[in-house]
């Protein structure tokens, strides 16, 4: 909580009340048994929405189905992504080995294995076209391609790693975003060539939590390449810890710039924080690239960025209860799921995750 106290983001109980649960008014009310499931990753592949919770449980759901299919694996599923049009899972086989496995016709097919060497997993990225898979650990980059796994040792050990990691692999680097809840997270650039680790930050005001990107205060929940500029990436920042805090930023040739923020009511009495942003802003919890645009999901709706501002906005759709999971397939090309996984790291309640179909 230290970062948010220093930044002044914790509101008085009189403003927001003792419990600030964020979800669309159209969402089903959580029941007493499970509220919202702790989904940490959502992937859409082969006409199914695959949902992985942070305990390693995996389910599959067809858009028109009312029930989910529970998927078992020979080991604990650590992370999932979409590779060559199929679901790919990183599976921990005991404590000494990771296995990359494709889901093919209802079965798991091994693509390759790598020793863990005592490393801690950080994030996984799948290239959309060529089948290349990148695993980020606290000490290595592991690139899997054509059944071979190439390892690059990091120049500096990554820490801490107790949150949710998001990775984007580009030709020269791997970008790692971390969501550590109330402890921030930030963005890191890792060189593919030599494993050099560079934090990516910008504090224009010089204040403790000054933005537009500050690892001590800003959880990074999504990273995608910018379709309007091949030299840029786009990152989503979002945290709800009694107050809502977030923005969308770009990083172009090492320079961090704020792309967008939106005030989120009510505002606390102490006013503005940094560079014209109010104390309470919309938190963003996911990004997806679709053709020539980037979709961002905030706690109040969906935003479509195409290189011009302001982005196109639409409210969150109605969510349906599907076998205990709150999902929406109402928007063409997009699937949404509500999760309370962030509540284990902050007081966020339920937040929406976004996946491109």
mmCIF file of C-alpha atoms in Angstrom:
data_model
loop_
_atom_site.group_PDB
_atom_site.id
_atom_site.type_symbol
_atom_site.label_atom_id
_atom_site.label_comp_id
_atom_site.label_asym_id
_atom_site.label_seq_id
_atom_site.Cartn_x
_atom_site.Cartn_y
_atom_site.Cartn_z
ATOM 1 C CA UNK A 1 0.000 0.000 0.000
ATOM 2 C CA UNK A 2 3.000 2.305 0.403
ATOM 3 C CA UNK A 3 2.966 3.491 -3.199
ATOM 4 C CA UNK A 4 -0.687 4.426 -3.221
ATOM 5 C CA UNK A 5 -0.531 6.168 0.111
ATOM 6 C CA UNK A 6 2.389 8.239 -1.164
ATOM 7 C CA UNK A 7 0.482 9.035 -4.341
ATOM 8 C CA UNK A 8 -2.652 9.980 -2.473
ATOM 9 C CA UNK A 9 -4.853 7.477 -4.284
ATOM 10 C CA UNK A 10 -6.629 5.993 -1.302
ATOM 11 C CA UNK A 11 -9.984 7.684 -0.895
ATOM 12 C CA UNK A 12 -11.804 8.374 2.324
ATOM 13 C CA UNK A 13 -14.442 5.809 3.162
ATOM 14 C CA UNK A 14 -17.010 8.581 3.082
ATOM 15 C CA UNK A 15 -16.424 9.011 -0.657
ATOM 16 C CA UNK A 16 -16.622 5.465 -1.931
ATOM 17 C CA UNK A 17 -17.840 3.470 1.024
ATOM 18 C CA UNK A 18 -16.086 0.599 2.801
ATOM 19 C CA UNK A 19 -16.120 -1.757 -0.203
ATOM 20 C CA UNK A 20 -15.531 -0.557 -3.767
ATOM 21 C CA UNK A 21 -16.563 -3.394 -6.089
ATOM 22 C CA UNK A 22 -16.081 -2.609 -9.769
ATOM 23 C CA UNK A 23 -18.241 -4.327 -12.347
ATOM 24 C CA UNK A 24 -20.725 -3.343 -14.990
ATOM 25 C CA UNK A 25 -24.277 -2.667 -13.787
ATOM 26 C CA UNK A 26 -25.310 -5.178 -16.467
ATOM 27 C CA UNK A 27 -23.190 -7.939 -14.921
ATOM 28 C CA UNK A 28 -24.861 -10.679 -12.881
ATOM 29 C CA UNK A 29 -24.601 -10.209 -9.136
ATOM 30 C CA UNK A 30 -22.003 -12.489 -7.526
ATOM 31 C CA UNK A 31 -23.490 -15.323 -5.512
ATOM 32 C CA UNK A 32 -22.350 -16.393 -2.073
ATOM 33 C CA UNK A 33 -20.510 -19.486 -3.295
ATOM 34 C CA UNK A 34 -17.877 -18.128 -5.639
ATOM 35 C CA UNK A 35 -18.551 -14.499 -6.647
ATOM 36 C CA UNK A 36 -16.438 -13.972 -9.784
ATOM 37 C CA UNK A 37 -13.904 -16.624 -10.791
ATOM 38 C CA UNK A 38 -10.186 -15.734 -10.431
ATOM 39 C CA UNK A 39 -9.442 -15.945 -14.168
ATOM 40 C CA UNK A 40 -5.879 -14.836 -14.888
ATOM 41 C CA UNK A 41 -5.804 -15.434 -18.670
ATOM 42 C CA UNK A 42 -8.365 -15.682 -21.473
ATOM 43 C CA UNK A 43 -7.590 -16.981 -24.984
ATOM 44 C CA UNK A 44 -9.919 -17.500 -27.943
ATOM 45 C CA UNK A 45 -8.894 -20.326 -30.279
ATOM 46 C CA UNK A 46 -10.726 -22.835 -32.468
ATOM 47 C CA UNK A 47 -14.125 -21.285 -31.692
ATOM 48 C CA UNK A 48 -13.663 -21.657 -27.951
ATOM 49 C CA UNK A 49 -12.953 -19.292 -25.098
ATOM 50 C CA UNK A 50 -10.268 -20.834 -22.892
ATOM 51 C CA UNK A 51 -10.090 -19.565 -19.312
ATOM 52 C CA UNK A 52 -7.204 -20.238 -16.936
ATOM 53 C CA UNK A 53 -7.426 -19.326 -13.277
ATOM 54 C CA UNK A 54 -4.438 -18.491 -11.127
ATOM 55 C CA UNK A 55 -4.579 -21.936 -9.510
ATOM 56 C CA UNK A 56 -3.944 -23.661 -12.844
ATOM 57 C CA UNK A 57 -7.512 -24.833 -13.596
ATOM 58 C CA UNK A 58 -8.441 -24.614 -17.295
ATOM 59 C CA UNK A 59 -11.913 -24.606 -18.858
ATOM 60 C CA UNK A 60 -13.179 -24.250 -22.427
ATOM 61 C CA UNK A 61 -16.424 -22.562 -23.457
ATOM 62 C CA UNK A 62 -18.156 -22.288 -26.821
ATOM 63 C CA UNK A 63 -19.950 -18.968 -27.433
ATOM 64 C CA UNK A 64 -23.387 -20.575 -27.551
ATOM 65 C CA UNK A 65 -22.905 -23.101 -24.750
ATOM 66 C CA UNK A 66 -24.232 -22.792 -21.217
ATOM 67 C CA UNK A 67 -21.738 -25.236 -19.691
ATOM 68 C CA UNK A 68 -17.961 -25.263 -19.696
ATOM 69 C CA UNK A 69 -15.631 -28.179 -20.351
ATOM 70 C CA UNK A 70 -12.968 -28.711 -17.727
ATOM 71 C CA UNK A 71 -9.593 -29.546 -19.274
ATOM 72 C CA UNK A 72 -7.008 -31.661 -17.458
ATOM 73 C CA UNK A 73 -3.294 -31.861 -18.203
ATOM 74 C CA UNK A 74 -0.406 -34.081 -17.112
ATOM 75 C CA UNK A 75 0.977 -31.436 -14.760
ATOM 76 C CA UNK A 76 -0.003 -27.964 -13.615
ATOM 77 C CA UNK A 77 -0.919 -25.507 -16.376
ATOM 78 C CA UNK A 78 1.144 -22.405 -15.738
ATOM 79 C CA UNK A 79 0.030 -20.184 -18.655
ATOM 80 C CA UNK A 80 -1.799 -20.311 -21.997
ATOM 81 C CA UNK A 81 -1.676 -18.430 -25.298
ATOM 82 C CA UNK A 82 -2.764 -18.786 -28.929
ATOM 83 C CA UNK A 83 -0.176 -20.225 -31.328
ATOM 84 C CA UNK A 84 -0.754 -21.066 -34.997
ATOM 85 C CA UNK A 85 -4.505 -20.825 -34.411
ATOM 86 C CA UNK A 86 -4.514 -23.349 -31.548
ATOM 87 C CA UNK A 87 -4.351 -23.203 -27.794
ATOM 88 C CA UNK A 88 -0.860 -23.672 -26.376
ATOM 89 C CA UNK A 89 -0.181 -24.366 -22.712
ATOM 90 C CA UNK A 90 2.956 -24.142 -20.646
ATOM 91 C CA UNK A 91 2.759 -27.075 -18.243
ATOM 92 C CA UNK A 92 4.931 -27.646 -15.188
ATOM 93 C CA UNK A 93 5.854 -31.340 -15.099
ATOM 94 C CA UNK A 94 7.056 -31.724 -11.540
ATOM 95 C CA UNK A 95 9.452 -29.055 -10.320
ATOM 96 C CA UNK A 96 12.269 -29.658 -12.795
ATOM 97 C CA UNK A 97 10.696 -29.319 -16.241
ATOM 98 C CA UNK A 98 8.357 -27.174 -18.326
ATOM 99 C CA UNK A 99 6.510 -28.644 -21.290
ATOM 100 C CA UNK A 100 4.984 -26.692 -24.187
ATOM 101 C CA UNK A 101 1.842 -28.483 -25.321
ATOM 102 C CA UNK A 102 -0.576 -27.806 -28.191
ATOM 103 C CA UNK A 103 -4.238 -28.709 -27.887
ATOM 104 C CA UNK A 104 -4.993 -30.788 -30.996
ATOM 105 C CA UNK A 105 -8.343 -32.560 -31.532
ATOM 106 C CA UNK A 106 -9.007 -32.763 -27.809
ATOM 107 C CA UNK A 107 -5.551 -34.029 -26.854
ATOM 108 C CA UNK A 108 -2.306 -32.479 -25.663
ATOM 109 C CA UNK A 109 0.619 -32.799 -28.082
ATOM 110 C CA UNK A 110 4.076 -31.941 -26.752
ATOM 111 C CA UNK A 111 5.994 -29.328 -28.741
ATOM 112 C CA UNK A 112 9.123 -29.129 -26.610
ATOM 113 C CA UNK A 113 10.477 -29.205 -23.057
ATOM 114 C CA UNK A 114 12.905 -27.102 -21.058
ATOM 115 C CA UNK A 115 14.473 -27.577 -17.630
ATOM 116 C CA UNK A 116 13.286 -25.054 -15.067
ATOM 117 C CA UNK A 117 16.780 -24.782 -13.511
ATOM 118 C CA UNK A 118 15.071 -23.475 -10.376
ATOM 119 C CA UNK A 119 13.738 -20.402 -12.214
ATOM 120 C CA UNK A 120 10.456 -18.684 -11.432
ATOM 121 C CA UNK A 121 8.040 -18.202 -14.315
ATOM 122 C CA UNK A 122 7.260 -14.597 -15.305
ATOM 123 C CA UNK A 123 5.294 -14.540 -18.583
ATOM 124 C CA UNK A 124 4.567 -16.278 -21.899
ATOM 125 C CA UNK A 125 4.131 -14.865 -25.413
ATOM 126 C CA UNK A 126 3.101 -16.556 -28.653
ATOM 127 C CA UNK A 127 3.854 -14.983 -32.039
ATOM 128 C CA UNK A 128 0.577 -14.860 -34.008
ATOM 129 C CA UNK A 129 1.957 -16.141 -37.311
ATOM 130 C CA UNK A 130 5.231 -18.068 -37.187
ATOM 131 C CA UNK A 131 4.632 -20.288 -34.142
ATOM 132 C CA UNK A 132 7.482 -18.817 -32.122
ATOM 133 C CA UNK A 133 6.938 -19.037 -28.357
ATOM 134 C CA UNK A 134 8.844 -17.008 -25.752
ATOM 135 C CA UNK A 135 9.022 -17.886 -22.070
ATOM 136 C CA UNK A 136 10.264 -15.268 -19.623
ATOM 137 C CA UNK A 137 11.608 -16.404 -16.259
ATOM 138 C CA UNK A 138 13.286 -14.432 -13.503
ATOM 139 C CA UNK A 139 16.695 -15.426 -14.928
ATOM 140 C CA UNK A 140 16.280 -16.416 -18.610
ATOM 141 C CA UNK A 141 14.577 -15.894 -21.952
ATOM 142 C CA UNK A 142 13.543 -19.180 -23.552
ATOM 143 C CA UNK A 143 12.672 -19.089 -27.264
ATOM 144 C CA UNK A 144 10.907 -22.137 -28.678
ATOM 145 C CA UNK A 145 10.846 -22.559 -32.443
ATOM 146 C CA UNK A 146 10.614 -25.681 -34.659
ATOM 147 C CA UNK A 147 10.903 -27.973 -31.644
ATOM 148 C CA UNK A 148 14.144 -26.339 -30.417
ATOM 149 C CA UNK A 149 14.430 -24.161 -27.314
ATOM 150 C CA UNK A 150 17.136 -21.501 -27.187
ATOM 151 C CA UNK A 151 18.085 -19.933 -23.857
ATOM 152 C CA UNK A 152 19.493 -16.462 -23.134
ATOM 153 C CA UNK A 153 20.509 -15.697 -19.565
ATOM 154 C CA UNK A 154 19.402 -12.314 -18.260
ATOM 155 C CA UNK A 155 22.044 -9.810 -17.223
ATOM 156 C CA UNK A 156 19.951 -8.967 -14.186
ATOM 157 C CA UNK A 157 17.552 -11.133 -12.203
ATOM 158 C CA UNK A 158 13.920 -10.055 -12.391
ATOM 159 C CA UNK A 159 12.117 -9.408 -9.123
ATOM 160 C CA UNK A 160 9.623 -9.331 -7.562
ATOM 161 C CA UNK A 161 7.481 -11.895 -9.383
ATOM 162 C CA UNK A 162 4.337 -12.405 -7.314
ATOM 163 C CA UNK A 163 1.824 -10.810 -9.676
ATOM 164 C CA UNK A 164 0.471 -11.450 -13.167
ATOM 165 C CA UNK A 165 2.970 -11.065 -16.009
ATOM 166 C CA UNK A 166 2.241 -10.059 -19.604
ATOM 167 C CA UNK A 167 4.828 -10.356 -22.380
ATOM 168 C CA UNK A 168 5.197 -9.109 -25.950
ATOM 169 C CA UNK A 169 8.062 -10.484 -28.047
ATOM 170 C CA UNK A 170 9.345 -8.262 -30.858
ATOM 171 C CA UNK A 171 12.314 -8.956 -33.173
ATOM 172 C CA UNK A 172 14.847 -7.205 -30.950
ATOM 173 C CA UNK A 173 13.337 -7.369 -27.485
ATOM 174 C CA UNK A 174 10.820 -8.898 -25.129
ATOM 175 C CA UNK A 175 8.607 -6.442 -23.257
ATOM 176 C CA UNK A 176 7.448 -7.596 -19.820
ATOM 177 C CA UNK A 177 4.555 -5.945 -18.004
ATOM 178 C CA UNK A 178 3.807 -6.796 -14.401
ATOM 179 C CA UNK A 179 0.636 -6.380 -12.380
ATOM 180 C CA UNK A 180 1.577 -6.422 -8.710
ATOM 181 C CA UNK A 181 -1.673 -4.844 -7.577
ATOM 182 C CA UNK A 182 -1.220 -2.112 -4.994
ATOM 183 C CA UNK A 183 2.575 -2.502 -5.317
ATOM 184 C CA UNK A 184 2.563 -1.318 -8.939
ATOM 185 C CA UNK A 185 4.471 -3.439 -11.444
ATOM 186 C CA UNK A 186 5.698 -1.437 -14.422
ATOM 187 C CA UNK A 187 7.268 -2.312 -17.755
ATOM 188 C CA UNK A 188 10.651 -3.872 -18.561
ATOM 189 C CA UNK A 189 12.516 -4.255 -21.865
ATOM 190 C CA UNK A 190 14.715 -7.357 -22.245
ATOM 191 C CA UNK A 191 17.195 -7.564 -25.117
ATOM 192 C CA UNK A 192 16.932 -10.763 -27.134
ATOM 193 C CA UNK A 193 20.580 -10.571 -28.163
ATOM 194 C CA UNK A 194 22.284 -10.435 -24.779
ATOM 195 C CA UNK A 195 19.625 -10.535 -22.035
ATOM 196 C CA UNK A 196 20.086 -6.933 -20.960
ATOM 197 C CA UNK A 197 17.264 -5.812 -18.647
ATOM 198 C CA UNK A 198 16.104 -2.177 -18.799
ATOM 199 C CA UNK A 199 13.205 -0.770 -16.773
ATOM 200 C CA UNK A 200 11.007 1.463 -18.938
ATOM 201 C CA UNK A 201 9.837 4.439 -16.900
ATOM 202 C CA UNK A 202 9.044 8.118 -17.178
ATOM 203 C CA UNK A 203 8.371 10.444 -14.255
ATOM 204 C CA UNK A 204 7.750 13.864 -15.711
ATOM 205 C CA UNK A 205 6.842 15.583 -12.436
ATOM 206 C CA UNK A 206 9.515 13.986 -10.257
ATOM 207 C CA UNK A 207 6.936 13.058 -7.627
ATOM 208 C CA UNK A 208 7.024 9.626 -6.034
ATOM 209 C CA UNK A 209 4.162 8.363 -8.192
ATOM 210 C CA UNK A 210 4.638 10.729 -11.097
ATOM 211 C CA UNK A 211 3.683 9.391 -14.518
ATOM 212 C CA UNK A 212 3.130 8.537 -17.250
ATOM 213 C CA UNK A 213 4.784 5.196 -16.332
ATOM 214 C CA UNK A 214 6.037 4.436 -12.865
ATOM 215 C CA UNK A 215 6.870 0.923 -11.697
ATOM 216 C CA UNK A 216 6.114 1.720 -8.048
ATOM 217 C CA UNK A 217 2.521 2.689 -8.790
ATOM 218 C CA UNK A 218 1.476 1.488 -12.257
ATOM 219 C CA UNK A 219 0.444 -2.153 -12.870
ATOM 220 C CA UNK A 220 0.822 -2.957 -16.580
ATOM 221 C CA UNK A 221 -1.991 -5.246 -17.716
ATOM 222 C CA UNK A 222 -1.497 -5.481 -21.471
ATOM 223 C CA UNK A 223 1.085 -4.831 -24.207
ATOM 224 C CA UNK A 224 0.513 -4.892 -27.970
ATOM 225 C CA UNK A 225 2.365 -3.522 -31.019
ATOM 226 C CA UNK A 226 0.949 -0.230 -32.288
ATOM 227 C CA UNK A 227 -0.645 -0.778 -35.724
ATOM 228 C CA UNK A 228 -0.137 2.879 -36.693
ATOM 229 C CA UNK A 229 3.634 2.891 -36.002
ATOM 230 C CA UNK A 230 5.889 -0.175 -36.211
ATOM 231 C CA UNK A 231 8.412 1.446 -33.857
ATOM 232 C CA UNK A 232 5.888 1.724 -30.999
ATOM 233 C CA UNK A 233 4.175 -0.492 -28.487
ATOM 234 C CA UNK A 234 1.005 0.281 -26.516
ATOM 235 C CA UNK A 235 0.612 -0.569 -22.827
ATOM 236 C CA UNK A 236 -2.428 -0.544 -20.536
ATOM 237 C CA UNK A 237 -2.146 0.600 -16.915
ATOM 238 C CA UNK A 238 -4.833 -0.116 -14.374
ATOM 239 C CA UNK A 239 -5.373 -0.441 -10.644
ATOM 240 C CA UNK A 240 -8.425 -0.200 -8.434
ATOM 241 C CA UNK A 241 -7.470 0.025 -4.790
ATOM 242 C CA UNK A 242 -10.388 1.908 -3.261
ATOM 243 C CA UNK A 243 -9.746 4.492 -5.990
ATOM 244 C CA UNK A 244 -9.408 3.824 -9.711
ATOM 245 C CA UNK A 245 -6.129 4.683 -11.437
ATOM 246 C CA UNK A 246 -5.020 4.092 -15.010
ATOM 247 C CA UNK A 247 -4.062 5.290 -18.480
ATOM 248 C CA UNK A 248 -2.893 4.008 -21.861
ATOM 249 C CA UNK A 249 0.691 4.807 -22.878
ATOM 250 C CA UNK A 250 2.931 4.312 -25.892
ATOM 251 C CA UNK A 251 6.653 3.550 -25.951
ATOM 252 C CA UNK A 252 8.357 4.627 -29.187
ATOM 253 C CA UNK A 253 12.136 4.280 -29.568
ATOM 254 C CA UNK A 254 12.527 4.288 -25.793
ATOM 255 C CA UNK A 255 10.319 7.321 -25.185
ATOM 256 C CA UNK A 256 7.229 6.906 -23.000
ATOM 257 C CA UNK A 257 4.216 9.070 -23.814
ATOM 258 C CA UNK A 258 0.739 9.171 -22.369
ATOM 259 C CA UNK A 259 -1.747 8.291 -25.086
ATOM 260 C CA UNK A 260 -4.998 8.574 -23.168
ATOM 261 C CA UNK A 261 -6.624 8.951 -19.768
ATOM 262 C CA UNK A 262 -10.193 9.546 -18.670
ATOM 263 C CA UNK A 263 -11.479 10.936 -15.358
ATOM 264 C CA UNK A 264 -13.511 8.482 -13.297
ATOM 265 C CA UNK A 265 -16.053 9.830 -10.835
ATOM 266 C CA UNK A 266 -16.317 10.485 -7.970
ATOM 267 C CA UNK A 267 -13.163 12.510 -7.411
ATOM 268 C CA UNK A 268 -11.590 12.827 -3.953
ATOM 269 C CA UNK A 269 -11.353 16.314 -2.412
ATOM 270 C CA UNK A 270 -7.601 16.696 -2.876
ATOM 271 C CA UNK A 271 -7.806 17.315 -6.624
ATOM 272 C CA UNK A 272 -5.210 16.609 -9.279
ATOM 273 C CA UNK A 273 -2.138 14.427 -9.020
ATOM 274 C CA UNK A 274 0.224 14.743 -11.936
ATOM 275 C CA UNK A 275 0.463 16.486 -15.309
ATOM 276 C CA UNK A 276 -3.194 17.462 -15.419
ATOM 277 C CA UNK A 277 -4.596 14.028 -14.535
ATOM 278 C CA UNK A 278 -7.253 13.939 -11.837
ATOM 279 C CA UNK A 279 -6.801 11.736 -8.789
ATOM 280 C CA UNK A 280 -9.316 9.158 -10.046
ATOM 281 C CA UNK A 281 -9.008 7.887 -13.627
ATOM 282 C CA UNK A 282 -10.321 4.885 -15.554
ATOM 283 C CA UNK A 283 -8.254 1.741 -14.919
ATOM 284 C CA UNK A 284 -7.450 -0.368 -17.994
ATOM 285 C CA UNK A 285 -7.149 -4.141 -17.599
ATOM 286 C CA UNK A 286 -6.414 -5.450 -21.075
ATOM 287 C CA UNK A 287 -5.444 -4.756 -24.681
ATOM 288 C CA UNK A 288 -6.029 -6.609 -27.926
ATOM 289 C CA UNK A 289 -4.879 -5.751 -31.424
ATOM 290 C CA UNK A 290 -7.415 -6.311 -34.183
ATOM 291 C CA UNK A 291 -6.289 -5.426 -37.736
ATOM 292 C CA UNK A 292 -5.501 -1.702 -37.777
ATOM 293 C CA UNK A 293 -6.779 -0.884 -34.294
ATOM 294 C CA UNK A 294 -6.134 -1.553 -30.617
ATOM 295 C CA UNK A 295 -8.976 -2.377 -28.247
ATOM 296 C CA UNK A 296 -8.594 -1.484 -24.578
ATOM 297 C CA UNK A 297 -10.952 -2.557 -21.834
ATOM 298 C CA UNK A 298 -11.488 -0.228 -18.900
ATOM 299 C CA UNK A 299 -13.665 -0.587 -15.844
ATOM 300 C CA UNK A 300 -16.352 1.493 -17.567
ATOM 301 C CA UNK A 301 -16.264 0.191 -21.143
ATOM 302 C CA UNK A 302 -14.324 -0.518 -24.333
ATOM 303 C CA UNK A 303 -12.042 1.890 -26.180
ATOM 304 C CA UNK A 304 -10.926 1.533 -29.801
ATOM 305 C CA UNK A 305 -7.655 3.276 -30.719
ATOM 306 C CA UNK A 306 -6.713 3.706 -34.384
ATOM 307 C CA UNK A 307 -3.912 6.280 -34.108
ATOM 308 C CA UNK A 308 -6.209 9.291 -33.758
ATOM 309 C CA UNK A 309 -7.737 10.728 -30.602
ATOM 310 C CA UNK A 310 -10.110 10.515 -28.892
ATOM 311 C CA UNK A 311 -10.704 6.767 -29.089
ATOM 312 C CA UNK A 312 -14.104 5.375 -29.898
ATOM 313 C CA UNK A 313 -15.952 4.370 -26.738
ATOM 314 C CA UNK A 314 -18.759 1.968 -25.992
ATOM 315 C CA UNK A 315 -20.086 0.857 -22.589
ATOM 316 C CA UNK A 316 -19.500 -2.640 -21.313
ATOM 317 C CA UNK A 317 -22.084 -5.073 -22.662
ATOM 318 C CA UNK A 318 -24.348 -7.277 -20.605
ATOM 319 C CA UNK A 319 -22.524 -10.206 -19.018
ATOM 320 C CA UNK A 320 -24.083 -13.666 -18.744
ATOM 321 C CA UNK A 321 -23.481 -16.349 -16.165
ATOM 322 C CA UNK A 322 -22.122 -19.406 -17.983
ATOM 323 C CA UNK A 323 -21.552 -22.215 -15.522
ATOM 324 C CA UNK A 324 -20.258 -19.803 -12.893
ATOM 325 C CA UNK A 325 -18.234 -17.637 -15.298
ATOM 326 C CA UNK A 326 -19.420 -14.120 -16.217
ATOM 327 C CA UNK A 327 -18.768 -13.626 -19.937
ATOM 328 C CA UNK A 328 -19.967 -11.688 -22.966
ATOM 329 C CA UNK A 329 -19.760 -12.518 -26.665
ATOM 330 C CA UNK A 330 -22.032 -9.624 -27.713
ATOM 331 C CA UNK A 331 -19.359 -7.593 -29.495
ATOM 332 C CA UNK A 332 -18.185 -9.010 -32.850
ATOM 333 C CA UNK A 333 -14.526 -10.039 -32.716
ATOM 334 C CA UNK A 334 -14.269 -9.558 -28.940
ATOM 335 C CA UNK A 335 -14.908 -11.719 -25.872
ATOM 336 C CA UNK A 336 -15.029 -10.397 -22.307
ATOM 337 C CA UNK A 337 -14.853 -12.123 -18.946
ATOM 338 C CA UNK A 338 -15.148 -10.747 -15.428
ATOM 339 C CA UNK A 339 -12.577 -11.858 -12.881
ATOM 340 C CA UNK A 340 -11.728 -11.131 -9.273
ATOM 341 C CA UNK A 341 -8.119 -12.326 -9.607
ATOM 342 C CA UNK A 342 -6.848 -8.780 -8.982
ATOM 343 C CA UNK A 343 -8.626 -8.697 -5.637
ATOM 344 C CA UNK A 344 -5.870 -10.944 -4.300
ATOM 345 C CA UNK A 345 -3.403 -8.086 -4.881
ATOM 346 C CA UNK A 346 -5.621 -5.027 -4.403
ATOM 347 C CA UNK A 347 -9.177 -4.092 -3.413
ATOM 348 C CA UNK A 348 -10.402 -4.131 -6.986
ATOM 349 C CA UNK A 349 -13.453 -6.371 -6.845
ATOM 350 C CA UNK A 350 -14.369 -7.708 -10.296
ATOM 351 C CA UNK A 351 -12.664 -6.340 -13.400
ATOM 352 C CA UNK A 352 -13.101 -7.192 -17.104
ATOM 353 C CA UNK A 353 -10.547 -9.062 -19.217
ATOM 354 C CA UNK A 354 -10.508 -8.708 -22.993
ATOM 355 C CA UNK A 355 -9.571 -11.210 -25.707
ATOM 356 C CA UNK A 356 -9.722 -10.919 -29.492
ATOM 357 C CA UNK A 357 -11.688 -13.640 -31.282
#
